[in-house]
């Protein structure tokens, strides 16, 4: 048995402000839903997007047993729609599931459900370069009982949302506050899982940074506040003395980004020297003072590449590359987006093409 489809009888298409999409404000006509009960996942079905009904005792509301993913569908300039490395999201979702004691979801089914959903709602994939259909799989403990233990029932949902740029700045450099008081994740914690708790933990510092005029915070390690971790919704990369440096994954405190992995792969192809290693914030400051800090940029599905124009730490403002996007960030952005929109050949087999 495959995924059953119940089609919407009305469309949300005309209620979308297509000239002012923003990010995550509008949703397409359908969603995928699957439930885990009595020890197994059901076949799942696609139904009209709409409210879901739960009792107030639903476990995830209390104990936060929630994981999610984020990926995009892009219009292909040659026709059809492209997904970018959805298998990586399926794998990461299951890694998060293991950490949060959530039963694994079949990875092929994860991709199949997305393909079916995007096929059905393909008219919601914007035909504008830089815009896309954001895909949000989410899975949570949905038993309705109290008590701190893993739920026995789970709900897995995929919704989609036509989006423009995540940051109002677009590809213009963002201002980032280096956070030295609050922490997002500690080694041994949940940092490398895509779970709601990490985002809840980030809100207060993020809000404070916004009030001070910054787009996001750069998190330092949770113990010494010395080593760079990542940005709110992005991994971070530095170009120092022509070497691309990014914090390593093995400490478990940062999310293993799909974009991060893709950029590292491209960098090697472009002959750029890459170092995945711990980097102290003092090393970044010293490089800035010596004039060897050439570029700083974030990598993530939402923005693809987001150049950092200003880093602020202990009252000191570091202006990176004259507040302009640098050549490495630009090349990464151009190459990734050209692959995603089908403008250049995908030699890595990253694209899952959907004929419409
Ligand atoms: C905390 C965090 N780090 C990094 C990333 C970048 O990951 P990806 O490139 O898979 O979108 C994201 C976005 O999902 C994130 O939320």
Tab-separated table of C-alpha atoms and ligand atoms in Angstrom:
chain	number	residue	atom	x	y	z
A	1	UNK	CA	0.000	0.000	0.000
A	2	UNK	CA	1.304	3.452	-0.902
A	3	UNK	CA	0.520	6.913	0.343
A	4	UNK	CA	-3.190	7.699	-0.047
A	5	UNK	CA	-4.222	11.152	-1.187
A	6	UNK	CA	-7.282	13.135	-0.128
A	7	UNK	CA	-7.353	16.235	-2.314
A	8	UNK	CA	-8.322	19.673	-1.003
A	9	UNK	CA	-11.621	20.943	-2.409
A	10	UNK	CA	-10.520	24.592	-2.278
A	11	UNK	CA	-7.106	26.169	-2.827
A	12	UNK	CA	-5.086	28.517	-0.640
A	13	UNK	CA	-3.175	29.710	-3.734
A	14	UNK	CA	-5.074	32.974	-4.150
A	15	UNK	CA	-4.746	33.930	-0.488
A	16	UNK	CA	-0.954	34.016	-0.798
A	17	UNK	CA	0.717	37.402	-1.173
A	18	UNK	CA	3.060	36.265	-3.953
A	19	UNK	CA	4.773	39.671	-4.131
A	20	UNK	CA	5.560	39.614	-0.451
A	21	UNK	CA	6.201	36.009	0.506
A	22	UNK	CA	8.583	36.523	3.399
A	23	UNK	CA	9.492	33.267	5.127
A	24	UNK	CA	7.127	30.656	6.580
A	25	UNK	CA	3.973	32.773	6.454
A	26	UNK	CA	1.966	30.933	3.801
A	27	UNK	CA	1.230	27.238	3.364
A	28	UNK	CA	0.270	25.140	0.388
A	29	UNK	CA	-2.878	23.047	-0.009
A	30	UNK	CA	-1.801	19.686	1.382
A	31	UNK	CA	0.210	18.020	4.112
A	32	UNK	CA	1.502	14.515	4.730
A	33	UNK	CA	0.636	12.832	8.011
A	34	UNK	CA	1.658	9.489	9.464
A	35	UNK	CA	1.071	8.089	12.939
A	36	UNK	CA	3.062	5.675	15.068
A	37	UNK	CA	0.808	3.499	17.202
A	38	UNK	CA	1.118	-0.003	18.654
A	39	UNK	CA	4.793	-0.152	17.785
A	40	UNK	CA	4.729	0.791	14.092
A	41	UNK	CA	4.282	3.645	11.653
A	42	UNK	CA	1.189	3.538	9.448
A	43	UNK	CA	1.388	3.996	5.645
A	44	UNK	CA	0.766	7.741	5.934
A	45	UNK	CA	-1.578	9.879	3.887
A	46	UNK	CA	-1.704	13.226	2.158
A	47	UNK	CA	-4.655	15.336	3.290
A	48	UNK	CA	-5.703	18.998	2.994
A	49	UNK	CA	-3.502	21.336	5.079
A	50	UNK	CA	-5.358	22.310	8.212
A	51	UNK	CA	-5.678	22.143	11.994
A	52	UNK	CA	-4.808	18.984	13.883
A	53	UNK	CA	-6.631	18.122	17.059
A	54	UNK	CA	-4.913	16.987	20.300
A	55	UNK	CA	-5.732	16.893	23.984
A	56	UNK	CA	-3.933	19.354	26.292
A	57	UNK	CA	-2.109	16.397	27.848
A	58	UNK	CA	-0.293	15.669	24.571
A	59	UNK	CA	3.246	14.863	25.672
A	60	UNK	CA	5.289	17.045	23.377
A	61	UNK	CA	3.607	20.182	24.710
A	62	UNK	CA	5.059	19.365	28.125
A	63	UNK	CA	8.315	17.534	27.539
A	64	UNK	CA	9.412	18.782	24.125
A	65	UNK	CA	9.926	15.429	22.408
A	66	UNK	CA	9.932	17.072	18.969
A	67	UNK	CA	12.322	16.843	16.051
A	68	UNK	CA	12.108	18.515	12.670
A	69	UNK	CA	13.859	19.128	9.368
A	70	UNK	CA	14.079	21.852	6.758
A	71	UNK	CA	14.752	21.506	3.031
A	72	UNK	CA	13.585	23.133	-0.161
A	73	UNK	CA	12.079	22.425	-3.579
A	74	UNK	CA	13.345	24.735	-6.346
A	75	UNK	CA	11.843	25.316	-9.793
A	76	UNK	CA	14.173	23.869	-12.416
A	77	UNK	CA	14.936	26.333	-15.217
A	78	UNK	CA	14.549	23.422	-17.656
A	79	UNK	CA	11.149	22.404	-16.292
A	80	UNK	CA	10.041	20.415	-13.259
A	81	UNK	CA	11.154	20.817	-9.683
A	82	UNK	CA	14.392	19.947	-7.847
A	83	UNK	CA	14.893	18.718	-4.300
A	84	UNK	CA	18.365	19.256	-2.850
A	85	UNK	CA	19.843	16.233	-1.019
A	86	UNK	CA	16.607	15.125	0.711
A	87	UNK	CA	18.308	11.850	1.716
A	88	UNK	CA	20.586	13.875	4.012
A	89	UNK	CA	17.554	15.332	5.786
A	90	UNK	CA	16.015	11.872	6.121
A	91	UNK	CA	19.224	10.587	7.714
A	92	UNK	CA	19.588	13.585	10.016
A	93	UNK	CA	15.958	13.260	11.105
A	94	UNK	CA	16.623	9.682	12.157
A	95	UNK	CA	19.790	10.710	13.991
A	96	UNK	CA	17.722	13.269	15.894
A	97	UNK	CA	15.049	10.584	16.423
A	98	UNK	CA	17.600	8.260	18.042
A	99	UNK	CA	18.760	10.999	20.420
A	100	UNK	CA	15.193	11.956	21.399
A	101	UNK	CA	13.988	8.329	21.819
A	102	UNK	CA	11.616	8.715	18.849
A	103	UNK	CA	11.039	5.687	16.585
A	104	UNK	CA	12.872	5.961	13.264
A	105	UNK	CA	10.903	6.798	10.136
A	106	UNK	CA	11.684	4.905	6.924
A	107	UNK	CA	14.133	7.106	4.965
A	108	UNK	CA	12.878	6.142	1.495
A	109	UNK	CA	9.325	6.828	2.648
A	110	UNK	CA	10.455	10.239	3.951
A	111	UNK	CA	11.694	11.181	0.455
A	112	UNK	CA	8.720	9.542	-1.285
A	113	UNK	CA	6.249	11.493	0.876
A	114	UNK	CA	8.018	14.761	-0.001
A	115	UNK	CA	8.007	13.925	-3.724
A	116	UNK	CA	4.281	13.101	-3.675
A	117	UNK	CA	3.469	16.258	-1.728
A	118	UNK	CA	5.547	18.500	-4.013
A	119	UNK	CA	4.022	16.888	-7.129
A	120	UNK	CA	0.544	17.556	-5.838
A	121	UNK	CA	1.296	21.156	-4.756
A	122	UNK	CA	3.802	22.004	-7.505
A	123	UNK	CA	2.008	25.248	-8.370
A	124	UNK	CA	3.166	26.555	-4.975
A	125	UNK	CA	6.836	26.287	-6.005
A	126	UNK	CA	7.680	29.925	-6.847
A	127	UNK	CA	9.069	30.529	-10.349
A	128	UNK	CA	11.357	33.301	-9.119
A	129	UNK	CA	15.126	32.818	-8.744
A	130	UNK	CA	15.961	33.012	-5.041
A	131	UNK	CA	12.526	31.774	-3.993
A	132	UNK	CA	11.491	28.186	-3.289
A	133	UNK	CA	9.034	25.870	-1.590
A	134	UNK	CA	10.283	25.304	1.956
A	135	UNK	CA	9.553	21.791	3.225
A	136	UNK	CA	9.149	21.220	6.943
A	137	UNK	CA	8.946	17.647	8.240
A	138	UNK	CA	8.172	17.548	11.981
A	139	UNK	CA	7.712	14.595	14.314
A	140	UNK	CA	6.550	14.644	17.919
A	141	UNK	CA	5.436	12.469	20.793
A	142	UNK	CA	1.655	12.588	20.667
A	143	UNK	CA	0.533	10.259	23.459
A	144	UNK	CA	-1.867	12.037	25.763
A	145	UNK	CA	-0.486	11.223	29.217
A	146	UNK	CA	1.686	13.041	31.755
A	147	UNK	CA	5.028	11.809	33.100
A	148	UNK	CA	8.621	12.197	31.904
A	149	UNK	CA	9.295	9.230	29.647
A	150	UNK	CA	9.288	8.682	25.883
A	151	UNK	CA	5.818	8.761	24.336
A	152	UNK	CA	4.288	5.555	22.991
A	153	UNK	CA	2.533	7.347	20.110
A	154	UNK	CA	4.042	9.753	17.579
A	155	UNK	CA	2.815	11.962	14.761
A	156	UNK	CA	4.929	12.790	11.709
A	157	UNK	CA	3.780	15.647	9.485
A	158	UNK	CA	5.244	17.345	6.412
A	159	UNK	CA	4.023	20.809	5.490
A	160	UNK	CA	5.271	23.084	2.706
A	161	UNK	CA	5.521	26.852	2.435
A	162	UNK	CA	6.421	29.061	-0.545
A	163	UNK	CA	9.217	31.346	0.668
A	164	UNK	CA	11.472	34.196	-0.330
A	165	UNK	CA	14.636	35.097	1.531
A	166	UNK	CA	14.947	34.026	5.208
A	167	UNK	CA	16.846	37.154	6.174
A	168	UNK	CA	15.488	40.527	5.079
A	169	UNK	CA	19.123	41.308	4.126
A	170	UNK	CA	18.990	38.608	1.374
A	171	UNK	CA	22.555	38.142	0.134
A	172	UNK	CA	23.660	41.395	1.790
A	173	UNK	CA	25.973	40.923	4.776
A	174	UNK	CA	24.363	40.452	8.210
A	175	UNK	CA	25.427	41.825	11.601
A	176	UNK	CA	26.136	39.139	14.185
A	177	UNK	CA	26.559	39.454	17.946
A	178	UNK	CA	29.032	37.024	19.522
A	179	UNK	CA	27.172	35.708	22.574
A	180	UNK	CA	29.376	35.185	25.620
A	181	UNK	CA	26.804	34.768	28.391
A	182	UNK	CA	24.031	32.454	27.199
A	183	UNK	CA	24.654	29.102	25.533
A	184	UNK	CA	22.714	27.066	23.006
A	185	UNK	CA	24.175	23.612	23.518
A	186	UNK	CA	26.791	21.782	25.531
A	187	UNK	CA	28.854	18.745	24.631
A	188	UNK	CA	26.773	15.711	25.468
A	189	UNK	CA	23.578	17.739	25.061
A	190	UNK	CA	21.227	18.065	22.097
A	191	UNK	CA	23.260	20.439	19.923
A	192	UNK	CA	23.656	18.092	16.969
A	193	UNK	CA	19.959	17.125	16.941
A	194	UNK	CA	17.399	19.213	15.146
A	195	UNK	CA	15.038	19.407	18.081
A	196	UNK	CA	12.729	22.148	19.305
A	197	UNK	CA	14.589	22.512	22.623
A	198	UNK	CA	17.684	23.966	20.914
A	199	UNK	CA	15.618	26.686	19.296
A	200	UNK	CA	13.737	27.427	22.525
A	201	UNK	CA	17.121	27.767	24.266
A	202	UNK	CA	18.224	30.294	21.653
A	203	UNK	CA	15.237	32.649	21.737
A	204	UNK	CA	16.163	34.895	24.664
A	205	UNK	CA	19.674	35.718	23.445
A	206	UNK	CA	18.406	36.045	19.870
A	207	UNK	CA	15.731	38.511	20.947
A	208	UNK	CA	18.230	40.545	22.956
A	209	UNK	CA	20.567	40.654	19.938
A	210	UNK	CA	17.700	41.837	17.686
A	211	UNK	CA	16.914	44.675	20.092
A	212	UNK	CA	20.569	45.709	19.791
A	213	UNK	CA	20.304	45.746	15.981
A	214	UNK	CA	21.887	42.356	15.174
A	215	UNK	CA	20.368	39.685	12.918
A	216	UNK	CA	21.494	36.697	14.998
A	217	UNK	CA	23.993	35.550	17.580
A	218	UNK	CA	27.139	33.505	17.095
A	219	UNK	CA	27.183	30.829	19.802
A	220	UNK	CA	30.370	29.921	21.604
A	221	UNK	CA	30.974	26.587	23.308
A	222	UNK	CA	28.836	25.968	26.378
A	223	UNK	CA	31.658	25.465	28.885
A	224	UNK	CA	34.533	27.899	28.361
A	225	UNK	CA	32.741	30.325	26.006
A	226	UNK	CA	35.954	30.298	24.015
A	227	UNK	CA	35.389	28.153	20.934
A	228	UNK	CA	33.067	29.035	18.054
A	229	UNK	CA	30.016	26.768	17.638
A	230	UNK	CA	27.484	28.073	15.095
A	231	UNK	CA	24.906	30.771	14.352
A	232	UNK	CA	21.174	30.573	15.190
A	233	UNK	CA	20.094	28.735	12.049
A	234	UNK	CA	23.391	28.384	10.195
A	235	UNK	CA	26.813	26.819	10.437
A	236	UNK	CA	29.679	29.288	10.356
A	237	UNK	CA	32.755	29.469	8.135
A	238	UNK	CA	35.821	31.717	8.243
A	239	UNK	CA	38.341	32.405	5.513
A	240	UNK	CA	41.652	33.179	7.229
A	241	UNK	CA	44.826	33.426	5.178
A	242	UNK	CA	43.091	31.701	2.245
A	243	UNK	CA	42.050	28.707	4.394
A	244	UNK	CA	38.353	27.889	4.863
A	245	UNK	CA	37.911	27.015	8.543
A	246	UNK	CA	34.741	25.659	10.164
A	247	UNK	CA	34.092	24.044	13.572
A	248	UNK	CA	34.128	20.231	13.557
A	249	UNK	CA	31.120	17.969	14.093
A	250	UNK	CA	32.676	15.437	16.465
A	251	UNK	CA	32.008	17.448	19.618
A	252	UNK	CA	28.283	17.070	19.025
A	253	UNK	CA	27.342	20.653	19.861
A	254	UNK	CA	26.518	21.911	16.351
A	255	UNK	CA	24.031	20.787	13.739
A	256	UNK	CA	25.589	18.808	10.867
A	257	UNK	CA	24.311	21.105	8.143
A	258	UNK	CA	23.548	19.830	4.651
A	259	UNK	CA	24.756	23.155	3.224
A	260	UNK	CA	27.921	22.952	5.348
A	261	UNK	CA	28.679	19.521	3.907
A	262	UNK	CA	27.982	20.749	0.365
A	263	UNK	CA	30.210	23.839	0.750
A	264	UNK	CA	33.092	21.744	2.121
A	265	UNK	CA	32.739	19.391	-0.831
A	266	UNK	CA	32.726	22.290	-3.339
A	267	UNK	CA	35.676	23.971	-1.587
A	268	UNK	CA	37.781	20.845	-2.092
A	269	UNK	CA	36.794	20.782	-5.763
A	270	UNK	CA	37.686	24.467	-6.143
A	271	UNK	CA	41.128	23.804	-4.646
A	272	UNK	CA	40.414	25.820	-1.501
A	273	UNK	CA	42.274	24.577	1.566
A	274	UNK	CA	39.741	23.383	4.159
A	275	UNK	CA	40.159	22.859	7.897
A	276	UNK	CA	37.379	21.366	10.022
A	277	UNK	CA	38.723	22.171	13.442
A	278	UNK	CA	37.990	23.930	16.708
A	279	UNK	CA	38.544	27.639	16.412
A	280	UNK	CA	38.765	30.026	19.344
A	281	UNK	CA	37.023	33.361	19.096
A	282	UNK	CA	40.381	34.912	20.090
A	283	UNK	CA	41.927	33.402	16.938
A	284	UNK	CA	39.226	35.106	14.859
A	285	UNK	CA	39.891	38.429	16.617
A	286	UNK	CA	43.643	38.109	16.164
A	287	UNK	CA	43.207	37.308	12.480
A	288	UNK	CA	40.994	40.384	12.152
A	289	UNK	CA	43.624	42.536	13.851
A	290	UNK	CA	46.384	41.116	11.659
A	291	UNK	CA	44.260	41.677	8.551
A	292	UNK	CA	44.122	37.963	7.647
A	293	UNK	CA	40.385	37.469	8.348
A	294	UNK	CA	39.178	37.671	4.767
A	295	UNK	CA	35.599	36.375	4.986
A	296	UNK	CA	32.974	35.128	7.408
A	297	UNK	CA	29.765	33.500	6.218
A	298	UNK	CA	26.955	31.298	7.419
A	299	UNK	CA	25.660	28.237	5.571
A	300	UNK	CA	22.116	26.870	5.821
A	301	UNK	CA	19.105	25.799	3.785
A	302	UNK	CA	17.151	28.923	4.659
A	303	UNK	CA	19.671	31.439	3.283
A	304	UNK	CA	22.068	29.069	1.419
A	305	UNK	CA	25.011	31.419	2.063
A	306	UNK	CA	24.750	34.434	4.315
A	307	UNK	CA	27.806	36.703	4.384
A	308	UNK	CA	28.645	38.244	7.761
A	309	UNK	CA	29.534	41.923	7.445
A	310	UNK	CA	29.915	42.767	11.124
A	311	UNK	CA	30.943	40.680	14.148
A	312	UNK	CA	30.484	42.332	17.542
A	313	UNK	CA	32.305	41.109	20.643
A	314	UNK	CA	32.856	42.800	24.017
A	315	UNK	CA	32.137	46.276	22.679
A	316	UNK	CA	34.364	45.813	19.626
A	317	UNK	CA	32.964	45.892	16.110
A	318	UNK	CA	34.832	43.922	13.463
A	319	UNK	CA	33.895	44.901	9.925
A	320	UNK	CA	34.576	41.982	7.624
A	321	UNK	CA	35.670	42.500	4.001
A	322	UNK	CA	34.387	46.108	4.038
A	323	UNK	CA	30.903	44.767	4.817
A	324	UNK	CA	30.766	43.162	1.362
A	325	UNK	CA	30.212	39.574	0.303
A	326	UNK	CA	33.607	37.964	-0.351
A	327	UNK	CA	34.707	35.881	-3.350
A	328	UNK	CA	34.483	32.486	-1.601
A	329	UNK	CA	30.958	33.136	-0.261
A	330	UNK	CA	29.866	34.465	-3.660
A	331	UNK	CA	31.259	31.463	-5.526
A	332	UNK	CA	29.613	29.036	-3.098
A	333	UNK	CA	26.280	30.855	-3.367
A	334	UNK	CA	26.402	30.975	-7.166
A	335	UNK	CA	27.403	27.325	-7.530
A	336	UNK	CA	24.893	25.960	-5.030
A	337	UNK	CA	21.980	27.989	-6.359
A	338	UNK	CA	22.903	27.170	-9.969
A	339	UNK	CA	22.810	23.456	-9.076
A	340	UNK	CA	19.553	23.844	-7.137
A	341	UNK	CA	17.762	25.667	-9.976
A	342	UNK	CA	19.144	23.305	-12.620
A	343	UNK	CA	21.315	25.974	-14.291
A	344	UNK	CA	24.468	23.849	-14.168
A	345	UNK	CA	25.066	20.134	-14.237
A	346	UNK	CA	24.832	18.391	-10.878
A	347	UNK	CA	27.944	16.228	-10.898
A	348	UNK	CA	27.420	15.117	-7.298
A	349	UNK	CA	23.970	13.532	-7.683
A	350	UNK	CA	22.643	15.964	-5.091
A	351	UNK	CA	19.466	16.766	-7.000
A	352	UNK	CA	16.320	14.660	-6.919
A	353	UNK	CA	14.442	15.889	-9.970
A	354	UNK	CA	10.656	15.747	-10.035
A	355	UNK	CA	8.957	15.807	-13.448
A	356	UNK	CA	5.761	17.785	-13.310
B	1	LIG	C1	21.137	25.437	14.329
B	1	LIG	C2	21.339	25.234	12.886
B	1	LIG	N1	22.594	25.095	12.418
B	1	LIG	C3	22.837	24.900	11.112
B	1	LIG	C4	21.807	24.831	10.195
B	1	LIG	C5	22.123	24.597	8.745
B	1	LIG	O1	21.750	23.302	8.348
B	1	LIG	P1	21.326	23.000	6.840
B	1	LIG	O2	22.460	23.434	5.992
B	1	LIG	O3	21.087	21.530	6.806
B	1	LIG	O4	20.084	23.777	6.589
B	1	LIG	C6	20.494	24.984	10.631
B	1	LIG	C7	19.380	24.891	9.692
B	1	LIG	O5	18.729	23.899	9.631
B	1	LIG	C8	20.245	25.174	12.008
B	1	LIG	O6	19.005	25.322	12.464
